[in-house]
PDB file of C-alpha atoms in Angstrom:
ATOM      1  CA  UNK A   1      -0.028  -0.003   0.025  1.00 45.00           C
ATOM      2  CA  UNK A   2       1.283   3.473  -0.883  1.00 49.00           C
ATOM      3  CA  UNK A   3       2.022   5.721   2.027  1.00 51.00           C
ATOM      4  CA  UNK A   4       0.336   9.089   1.578  1.00 53.00           C
ATOM      5  CA  UNK A   5       2.619  12.114   1.283  1.00 60.00           C
ATOM      6  CA  UNK A   6       1.662  14.217   4.267  1.00 60.00           C
ATOM      7  CA  UNK A   7       3.677  17.177   3.066  1.00 65.00           C
ATOM      8  CA  UNK A   8       1.555  17.414  -0.135  1.00 85.00           C
ATOM      9  CA  UNK A   9      -0.870  20.305  -0.264  1.00 91.00           C
ATOM     10  CA  UNK A  10      -4.408  19.149   0.570  1.00 95.00           C
ATOM     11  CA  UNK A  11      -7.578  21.051  -0.096  1.00 97.00           C
ATOM     12  CA  UNK A  12      -9.277  22.063   3.159  1.00 97.00           C
ATOM     13  CA  UNK A  13     -12.272  23.933   4.485  1.00 98.00           C
ATOM     14  CA  UNK A  14     -12.445  26.103   7.624  1.00 98.00           C
ATOM     15  CA  UNK A  15     -15.624  27.543   9.209  1.00 98.00           C
ATOM     16  CA  UNK A  16     -15.816  30.820  11.020  1.00 98.00           C
ATOM     17  CA  UNK A  17     -19.098  30.895  12.929  1.00 98.00           C
ATOM     18  CA  UNK A  18     -20.014  34.466  13.945  1.00 98.00           C
ATOM     19  CA  UNK A  19     -22.520  34.937  16.772  1.00 98.00           C
ATOM     20  CA  UNK A  20     -24.366  38.135  17.850  1.00 97.00           C
ATOM     21  CA  UNK A  21     -22.616  40.034  15.114  1.00 94.00           C
ATOM     22  CA  UNK A  22     -24.727  43.186  15.509  1.00 91.00           C
ATOM     23  CA  UNK A  23     -24.471  43.485  19.302  1.00 93.00           C
ATOM     24  CA  UNK A  24     -21.401  41.720  20.667  1.00 95.00           C
ATOM     25  CA  UNK A  25     -19.760  39.532  17.991  1.00 97.00           C
ATOM     26  CA  UNK A  26     -18.215  36.218  19.038  1.00 98.00           C
ATOM     27  CA  UNK A  27     -16.402  33.565  17.000  1.00 98.00           C
ATOM     28  CA  UNK A  28     -16.329  29.844  17.645  1.00 98.00           C
ATOM     29  CA  UNK A  29     -12.828  28.429  18.412  1.00 96.00           C
ATOM     30  CA  UNK A  30     -11.199  25.487  19.988  1.00 95.00           C
ATOM     31  CA  UNK A  31      -7.669  24.416  21.007  1.00 95.00           C
ATOM     32  CA  UNK A  32      -5.634  21.855  19.113  1.00 88.00           C
ATOM     33  CA  UNK A  33      -3.840  19.164  21.154  1.00 75.00           C
ATOM     34  CA  UNK A  34      -0.316  19.475  22.416  1.00 66.00           C
ATOM     35  CA  UNK A  35       0.765  16.442  20.346  1.00 63.00           C
ATOM     36  CA  UNK A  36      -0.911  17.518  17.077  1.00 69.00           C
ATOM     37  CA  UNK A  37       1.444  17.554  14.113  1.00 61.00           C
ATOM     38  CA  UNK A  38      -0.137  20.708  12.716  1.00 66.00           C
ATOM     39  CA  UNK A  39      -0.423  23.843  14.891  1.00 70.00           C
ATOM     40  CA  UNK A  40      -0.183  22.163  18.332  1.00 72.00           C
ATOM     41  CA  UNK A  41      -1.784  24.014  21.238  1.00 83.00           C
ATOM     42  CA  UNK A  42      -3.097  26.807  18.988  1.00 91.00           C
ATOM     43  CA  UNK A  43      -6.636  28.083  19.115  1.00 93.00           C
ATOM     44  CA  UNK A  44      -8.234  27.681  15.688  1.00 95.00           C
ATOM     45  CA  UNK A  45     -11.567  27.652  13.858  1.00 97.00           C
ATOM     46  CA  UNK A  46     -13.180  24.260  13.085  1.00 97.00           C
ATOM     47  CA  UNK A  47     -11.932  22.799   9.861  1.00 96.00           C
ATOM     48  CA  UNK A  48      -9.979  20.114   8.063  1.00 95.00           C
ATOM     49  CA  UNK A  49      -9.061  18.423   4.792  1.00 96.00           C
ATOM     50  CA  UNK A  50     -11.562  17.620   2.075  1.00 97.00           C
ATOM     51  CA  UNK A  51     -12.411  13.907   1.839  1.00 95.00           C
ATOM     52  CA  UNK A  52     -12.952  12.230  -1.549  1.00 93.00           C
ATOM     53  CA  UNK A  53     -16.544  11.435  -0.565  1.00 92.00           C
ATOM     54  CA  UNK A  54     -17.409  15.088   0.046  1.00 96.00           C
ATOM     55  CA  UNK A  55     -17.893  15.711  -3.663  1.00 95.00           C
ATOM     56  CA  UNK A  56     -20.865  13.288  -3.759  1.00 93.00           C
ATOM     57  CA  UNK A  57     -22.679  14.375  -0.586  1.00 95.00           C
ATOM     58  CA  UNK A  58     -26.116  15.794  -1.407  1.00 94.00           C
ATOM     59  CA  UNK A  59     -26.706  19.421  -0.395  1.00 96.00           C
ATOM     60  CA  UNK A  60     -30.162  20.805   0.339  1.00 96.00           C
ATOM     61  CA  UNK A  61     -28.977  24.183  -0.982  1.00 97.00           C
ATOM     62  CA  UNK A  62     -25.723  25.030  -2.795  1.00 97.00           C
ATOM     63  CA  UNK A  63     -23.250  27.795  -1.984  1.00 98.00           C
ATOM     64  CA  UNK A  64     -24.193  31.333  -3.052  1.00 97.00           C
ATOM     65  CA  UNK A  65     -23.379  31.733  -6.748  1.00 96.00           C
ATOM     66  CA  UNK A  66     -20.770  34.432  -6.202  1.00 96.00           C
ATOM     67  CA  UNK A  67     -18.927  32.302  -3.668  1.00 97.00           C
ATOM     68  CA  UNK A  68     -18.933  29.267  -5.928  1.00 96.00           C
ATOM     69  CA  UNK A  69     -17.582  31.428  -8.748  1.00 95.00           C
ATOM     70  CA  UNK A  70     -14.698  32.753  -6.603  1.00 96.00           C
ATOM     71  CA  UNK A  71     -13.826  29.202  -5.567  1.00 97.00           C
ATOM     72  CA  UNK A  72     -13.102  28.286  -9.203  1.00 95.00           C
ATOM     73  CA  UNK A  73     -10.464  30.998  -9.579  1.00 94.00           C
ATOM     74  CA  UNK A  74      -6.836  29.913  -9.267  1.00 92.00           C
ATOM     75  CA  UNK A  75      -8.096  26.318  -9.164  1.00 91.00           C
ATOM     76  CA  UNK A  76      -7.548  23.540 -11.683  1.00 89.00           C
ATOM     77  CA  UNK A  77     -11.042  22.140 -11.206  1.00 91.00           C
ATOM     78  CA  UNK A  78     -14.366  23.111  -9.616  1.00 94.00           C
ATOM     79  CA  UNK A  79     -14.202  22.075  -5.956  1.00 97.00           C
ATOM     80  CA  UNK A  80     -17.064  24.288  -4.705  1.00 97.00           C
ATOM     81  CA  UNK A  81     -19.420  21.446  -3.824  1.00 98.00           C
ATOM     82  CA  UNK A  82     -16.730  19.313  -2.094  1.00 98.00           C
ATOM     83  CA  UNK A  83     -15.384  22.274  -0.163  1.00 98.00           C
ATOM     84  CA  UNK A  84     -18.871  23.283   1.011  1.00 98.00           C
ATOM     85  CA  UNK A  85     -19.624  19.722   2.149  1.00 98.00           C
ATOM     86  CA  UNK A  86     -16.245  19.503   3.920  1.00 98.00           C
ATOM     87  CA  UNK A  87     -16.924  22.719   5.773  1.00 98.00           C
ATOM     88  CA  UNK A  88     -20.320  21.496   7.003  1.00 98.00           C
ATOM     89  CA  UNK A  89     -18.861  18.059   7.934  1.00 97.00           C
ATOM     90  CA  UNK A  90     -15.925  19.534   9.790  1.00 97.00           C
ATOM     91  CA  UNK A  91     -18.158  21.902  11.757  1.00 97.00           C
ATOM     92  CA  UNK A  92     -20.351  18.963  12.731  1.00 96.00           C
ATOM     93  CA  UNK A  93     -17.475  16.602  13.644  1.00 95.00           C
ATOM     94  CA  UNK A  94     -15.389  19.102  15.628  1.00 95.00           C
ATOM     95  CA  UNK A  95     -18.220  21.047  17.377  1.00 96.00           C
ATOM     96  CA  UNK A  96     -21.387  18.985  17.091  1.00 95.00           C
ATOM     97  CA  UNK A  97     -23.149  21.910  15.411  1.00 97.00           C
ATOM     98  CA  UNK A  98     -25.112  21.485  12.190  1.00 97.00           C
ATOM     99  CA  UNK A  99     -25.803  23.497   9.050  1.00 98.00           C
ATOM    100  CA  UNK A 100     -28.777  21.766   7.478  1.00 96.00           C
ATOM    101  CA  UNK A 101     -32.329  21.856   6.175  1.00 96.00           C
ATOM    102  CA  UNK A 102     -35.139  19.364   6.711  1.00 95.00           C
ATOM    103  CA  UNK A 103     -35.008  16.717   3.977  1.00 92.00           C
ATOM    104  CA  UNK A 104     -34.646  13.086   3.107  1.00 89.00           C
ATOM    105  CA  UNK A 105     -31.366  11.541   1.923  1.00 91.00           C
ATOM    106  CA  UNK A 106     -31.669  10.262  -1.638  1.00 86.00           C
ATOM    107  CA  UNK A 107     -30.358   6.851  -0.654  1.00 73.00           C
ATOM    108  CA  UNK A 108     -30.842   4.669   2.454  1.00 72.00           C
ATOM    109  CA  UNK A 109     -27.075   4.139   2.528  1.00 82.00           C
ATOM    110  CA  UNK A 110     -26.175   7.367   4.324  1.00 89.00           C
ATOM    111  CA  UNK A 111     -22.390   7.923   4.557  1.00 89.00           C
ATOM    112  CA  UNK A 112     -21.008   7.265   8.013  1.00 88.00           C
ATOM    113  CA  UNK A 113     -19.948  10.861   8.521  1.00 89.00           C
ATOM    114  CA  UNK A 114     -23.485  12.041   7.959  1.00 93.00           C
ATOM    115  CA  UNK A 115     -25.605   9.684  10.012  1.00 91.00           C
ATOM    116  CA  UNK A 116     -26.040  12.358  12.664  1.00 92.00           C
ATOM    117  CA  UNK A 117     -27.742  14.578  10.055  1.00 94.00           C
ATOM    118  CA  UNK A 118     -29.890  11.819   8.753  1.00 92.00           C
ATOM    119  CA  UNK A 119     -30.978  10.835  12.284  1.00 92.00           C
ATOM    120  CA  UNK A 120     -32.278  14.372  12.767  1.00 93.00           C
ATOM    121  CA  UNK A 121     -33.999  14.448   9.338  1.00 93.00           C
ATOM    122  CA  UNK A 122     -31.540  17.008   7.983  1.00 95.00           C
ATOM    123  CA  UNK A 123     -29.614  17.430   4.752  1.00 96.00           C
ATOM    124  CA  UNK A 124     -26.471  19.516   4.814  1.00 97.00           C
ATOM    125  CA  UNK A 125     -27.105  22.976   3.423  1.00 98.00           C
ATOM    126  CA  UNK A 126     -24.415  25.407   2.095  1.00 98.00           C
ATOM    127  CA  UNK A 127     -26.529  28.479   1.283  1.00 98.00           C
ATOM    128  CA  UNK A 128     -25.392  30.383   4.400  1.00 98.00           C
ATOM    129  CA  UNK A 129     -21.658  29.804   3.843  1.00 98.00           C
ATOM    130  CA  UNK A 130     -19.727  32.716   2.536  1.00 98.00           C
ATOM    131  CA  UNK A 131     -16.232  32.260   1.004  1.00 98.00           C
ATOM    132  CA  UNK A 132     -14.175  35.029   2.668  1.00 97.00           C
ATOM    133  CA  UNK A 133     -10.484  33.977   2.596  1.00 97.00           C
ATOM    134  CA  UNK A 134      -8.071  31.486   1.104  1.00 97.00           C
ATOM    135  CA  UNK A 135      -4.532  30.597   2.283  1.00 96.00           C
ATOM    136  CA  UNK A 136      -1.891  28.002   1.435  1.00 94.00           C
ATOM    137  CA  UNK A 137       0.360  26.796   4.209  1.00 90.00           C
ATOM    138  CA  UNK A 138       3.995  27.859   3.616  1.00 88.00           C
ATOM    139  CA  UNK A 139       6.596  25.270   2.534  1.00 87.00           C
ATOM    140  CA  UNK A 140       8.512  23.395   5.220  1.00 82.00           C
ATOM    141  CA  UNK A 141       5.563  22.736   7.531  1.00 82.00           C
ATOM    142  CA  UNK A 142       4.741  19.132   8.631  1.00 83.00           C
ATOM    143  CA  UNK A 143       1.282  19.523   6.977  1.00 86.00           C
ATOM    144  CA  UNK A 144       0.270  21.782   4.107  1.00 91.00           C
ATOM    145  CA  UNK A 145      -3.253  22.841   3.192  1.00 94.00           C
ATOM    146  CA  UNK A 146      -4.930  24.979   0.568  1.00 96.00           C
ATOM    147  CA  UNK A 147      -7.566  26.244   3.006  1.00 97.00           C
ATOM    148  CA  UNK A 148     -10.766  28.063   2.060  1.00 98.00           C
ATOM    149  CA  UNK A 149     -12.339  29.919   4.955  1.00 98.00           C
ATOM    150  CA  UNK A 150     -16.131  30.196   5.125  1.00 98.00           C
ATOM    151  CA  UNK A 151     -17.984  32.665   7.257  1.00 98.00           C
ATOM    152  CA  UNK A 152     -21.420  31.681   8.561  1.00 98.00           C
ATOM    153  CA  UNK A 153     -23.863  33.537  10.813  1.00 97.00           C
ATOM    154  CA  UNK A 154     -24.568  31.406  13.877  1.00 97.00           C
ATOM    155  CA  UNK A 155     -28.256  32.264  13.646  1.00 96.00           C
ATOM    156  CA  UNK A 156     -28.671  29.636  10.884  1.00 97.00           C
ATOM    157  CA  UNK A 157     -27.039  26.816  12.845  1.00 96.00           C
ATOM    158  CA  UNK A 158     -29.505  24.100  13.921  1.00 92.00           C
ATOM    159  CA  UNK A 159     -29.818  23.362  17.678  1.00 89.00           C
ATOM    160  CA  UNK A 160     -28.305  24.719  20.838  1.00 95.00           C
ATOM    161  CA  UNK A 161     -25.224  26.901  20.068  1.00 97.00           C
ATOM    162  CA  UNK A 162     -23.706  26.079  23.440  1.00 97.00           C
ATOM    163  CA  UNK A 163     -24.101  22.321  23.194  1.00 96.00           C
ATOM    164  CA  UNK A 164     -20.851  20.722  22.075  1.00 96.00           C
ATOM    165  CA  UNK A 165     -21.663  17.283  23.470  1.00 94.00           C
ATOM    166  CA  UNK A 166     -21.657  15.648  20.039  1.00 92.00           C
ATOM    167  CA  UNK A 167     -18.167  16.993  19.136  1.00 93.00           C
ATOM    168  CA  UNK A 168     -15.187  14.675  18.577  1.00 91.00           C
ATOM    169  CA  UNK A 169     -12.095  15.217  20.647  1.00 89.00           C
ATOM    170  CA  UNK A 170      -9.968  16.913  18.010  1.00 87.00           C
ATOM    171  CA  UNK A 171     -10.521  20.381  19.547  1.00 92.00           C
ATOM    172  CA  UNK A 172     -10.710  21.110  23.295  1.00 91.00           C
ATOM    173  CA  UNK A 173     -11.953  24.152  25.139  1.00 94.00           C
ATOM    174  CA  UNK A 174     -14.574  24.849  22.506  1.00 96.00           C
ATOM    175  CA  UNK A 175     -16.053  28.304  23.212  1.00 97.00           C
ATOM    176  CA  UNK A 176     -17.533  31.466  21.713  1.00 98.00           C
ATOM    177  CA  UNK A 177     -14.744  34.013  21.967  1.00 97.00           C
ATOM    178  CA  UNK A 178     -15.620  37.764  21.944  1.00 97.00           C
ATOM    179  CA  UNK A 179     -14.149  39.210  18.729  1.00 96.00           C
ATOM    180  CA  UNK A 180     -12.730  42.039  20.750  1.00 94.00           C
ATOM    181  CA  UNK A 181     -10.682  39.639  22.950  1.00 95.00           C
ATOM    182  CA  UNK A 182      -9.766  36.861  20.517  1.00 94.00           C
ATOM    183  CA  UNK A 183      -6.161  38.071  20.108  1.00 91.00           C
ATOM    184  CA  UNK A 184      -5.598  37.296  23.829  1.00 93.00           C
ATOM    185  CA  UNK A 185      -5.507  33.646  22.762  1.00 94.00           C
ATOM    186  CA  UNK A 186      -2.548  31.746  21.228  1.00 92.00           C
ATOM    187  CA  UNK A 187      -3.393  31.979  17.539  1.00 94.00           C
ATOM    188  CA  UNK A 188      -1.651  30.932  14.323  1.00 92.00           C
ATOM    189  CA  UNK A 189      -0.445  33.859  12.211  1.00 91.00           C
ATOM    190  CA  UNK A 190      -2.911  33.205   9.450  1.00 92.00           C
ATOM    191  CA  UNK A 191      -5.807  33.066  11.902  1.00 94.00           C
ATOM    192  CA  UNK A 192      -4.946  36.597  13.034  1.00 94.00           C
ATOM    193  CA  UNK A 193      -4.939  37.744   9.412  1.00 94.00           C
ATOM    194  CA  UNK A 194      -8.312  36.145   8.803  1.00 96.00           C
ATOM    195  CA  UNK A 195      -9.753  37.671  11.983  1.00 96.00           C
ATOM    196  CA  UNK A 196      -8.860  41.147  10.726  1.00 94.00           C
ATOM    197  CA  UNK A 197     -10.868  40.377   7.620  1.00 94.00           C
ATOM    198  CA  UNK A 198     -13.793  39.166   9.656  1.00 96.00           C
ATOM    199  CA  UNK A 199     -13.754  42.209  11.898  1.00 95.00           C
ATOM    200  CA  UNK A 200     -13.995  44.369   8.825  1.00 93.00           C
ATOM    201  CA  UNK A 201     -17.029  42.301   7.583  1.00 93.00           C
ATOM    202  CA  UNK A 202     -19.115  42.274  10.774  1.00 95.00           C
ATOM    203  CA  UNK A 203     -21.554  44.871   9.462  1.00 93.00           C
ATOM    204  CA  UNK A 204     -21.621  43.523   5.938  1.00 94.00           C
ATOM    205  CA  UNK A 205     -23.838  40.438   5.591  1.00 94.00           C
ATOM    206  CA  UNK A 206     -23.365  39.981   1.792  1.00 94.00           C
ATOM    207  CA  UNK A 207     -20.829  37.580   0.274  1.00 94.00           C
ATOM    208  CA  UNK A 208     -17.617  39.417  -0.658  1.00 94.00           C
ATOM    209  CA  UNK A 209     -17.094  40.180  -4.328  1.00 93.00           C
ATOM    210  CA  UNK A 210     -13.309  40.100  -3.794  1.00 94.00           C
ATOM    211  CA  UNK A 211     -11.632  37.398  -1.667  1.00 96.00           C
ATOM    212  CA  UNK A 212      -8.101  37.656  -0.206  1.00 95.00           C
ATOM    213  CA  UNK A 213      -5.761  34.838  -1.162  1.00 95.00           C
ATOM    214  CA  UNK A 214      -2.478  34.339   0.701  1.00 91.00           C
ATOM    215  CA  UNK A 215      -0.579  32.014  -1.633  1.00 88.00           C
ATOM    216  CA  UNK A 216       2.701  30.403  -0.562  1.00 80.00           C
ATOM    217  CA  UNK A 217       4.762  28.249  -2.884  1.00 77.00           C
ATOM    218  CA  UNK A 218       8.441  27.246  -3.128  1.00 65.00           C
ATOM    219  CA  UNK A 219       9.403  30.394  -4.968  1.00 62.00           C
ATOM    220  CA  UNK A 220       7.493  33.237  -3.308  1.00 69.00           C
ATOM    221  CA  UNK A 221       4.558  34.346  -1.225  1.00 72.00           C
ATOM    222  CA  UNK A 222       1.853  36.497  -2.792  1.00 79.00           C
ATOM    223  CA  UNK A 223      -1.157  38.239  -1.354  1.00 77.00           C
ATOM    224  CA  UNK A 224      -3.724  38.237  -4.112  1.00 83.00           C
ATOM    225  CA  UNK A 225      -7.376  38.902  -4.450  1.00 85.00           C
ATOM    226  CA  UNK A 226      -9.664  36.464  -6.203  1.00 88.00           C
ATOM    227  CA  UNK A 227     -11.353  38.801  -8.633  1.00 81.00           C
ATOM    228  CA  UNK A 228      -8.816  38.779 -11.461  1.00 52.00           C
ATOM    229  CA  UNK A 229      -6.756  41.531  -9.872  1.00 49.00           C
ATOM    230  CA  UNK A 230      -2.933  41.751  -9.794  1.00 39.00           C
ATOM    231  CA  UNK A 231      -0.923  40.874  -6.636  1.00 39.00           C
ATOM    232  CA  UNK A 232      -1.351  43.307  -3.762  1.00 41.00           C
ATOM    233  CA  UNK A 233       1.990  42.586  -2.138  1.00 40.00           C
ATOM    234  CA  UNK A 234       5.083  40.470  -2.616  1.00 39.00           C
ATOM    235  CA  UNK A 235       7.534  39.138  -0.019  1.00 37.00           C
TER     236      UNK A 235
END
């Protein structure tokens, strides 16, 4: 059996759940374990790599058209559906919270990762996800991801926002962190960058027409915008 190359860049989805955005905005975060190969001990948003099966998971509603369009830029193939499904799955697995609509699965053979949705009569729904940031992990790290960050208003999440009892153990200390105090936590650099973008979008509920893209490859790092614009900065 071939051993997977863990240094290869994997597509990934990350979810930024924003609560009470008009009064006292909070974001949902958890702490990675001390022995984790990627970002140990850091406080992060829920997220993870796209699985092959994510592309075939039925969605009750697709991503907003503008977001799906931006996801095709700087990409060799259309991953919008798989990325959206991965975002919903990772949110469910790591926090126990669901993005879904009432509906029947098209087949009785519900994928293992989605039995929790089916048991509650829900289909995953991507209509509330907004593609707001993209970043590729720099070379030399033990894991590398091409991560797409999705913002979602917590009002559309099904169930009790403070009930994390169905979460797996990948993240500990799950909590809603006040946006004004989140930098008091031990955060990865890219998370701080994304948080600045989120802070600027608190009052704007529409999907962004232009999405920041922090691209790192073996030759250079570029800060681009996914709207066909030229690089903003070069390091």
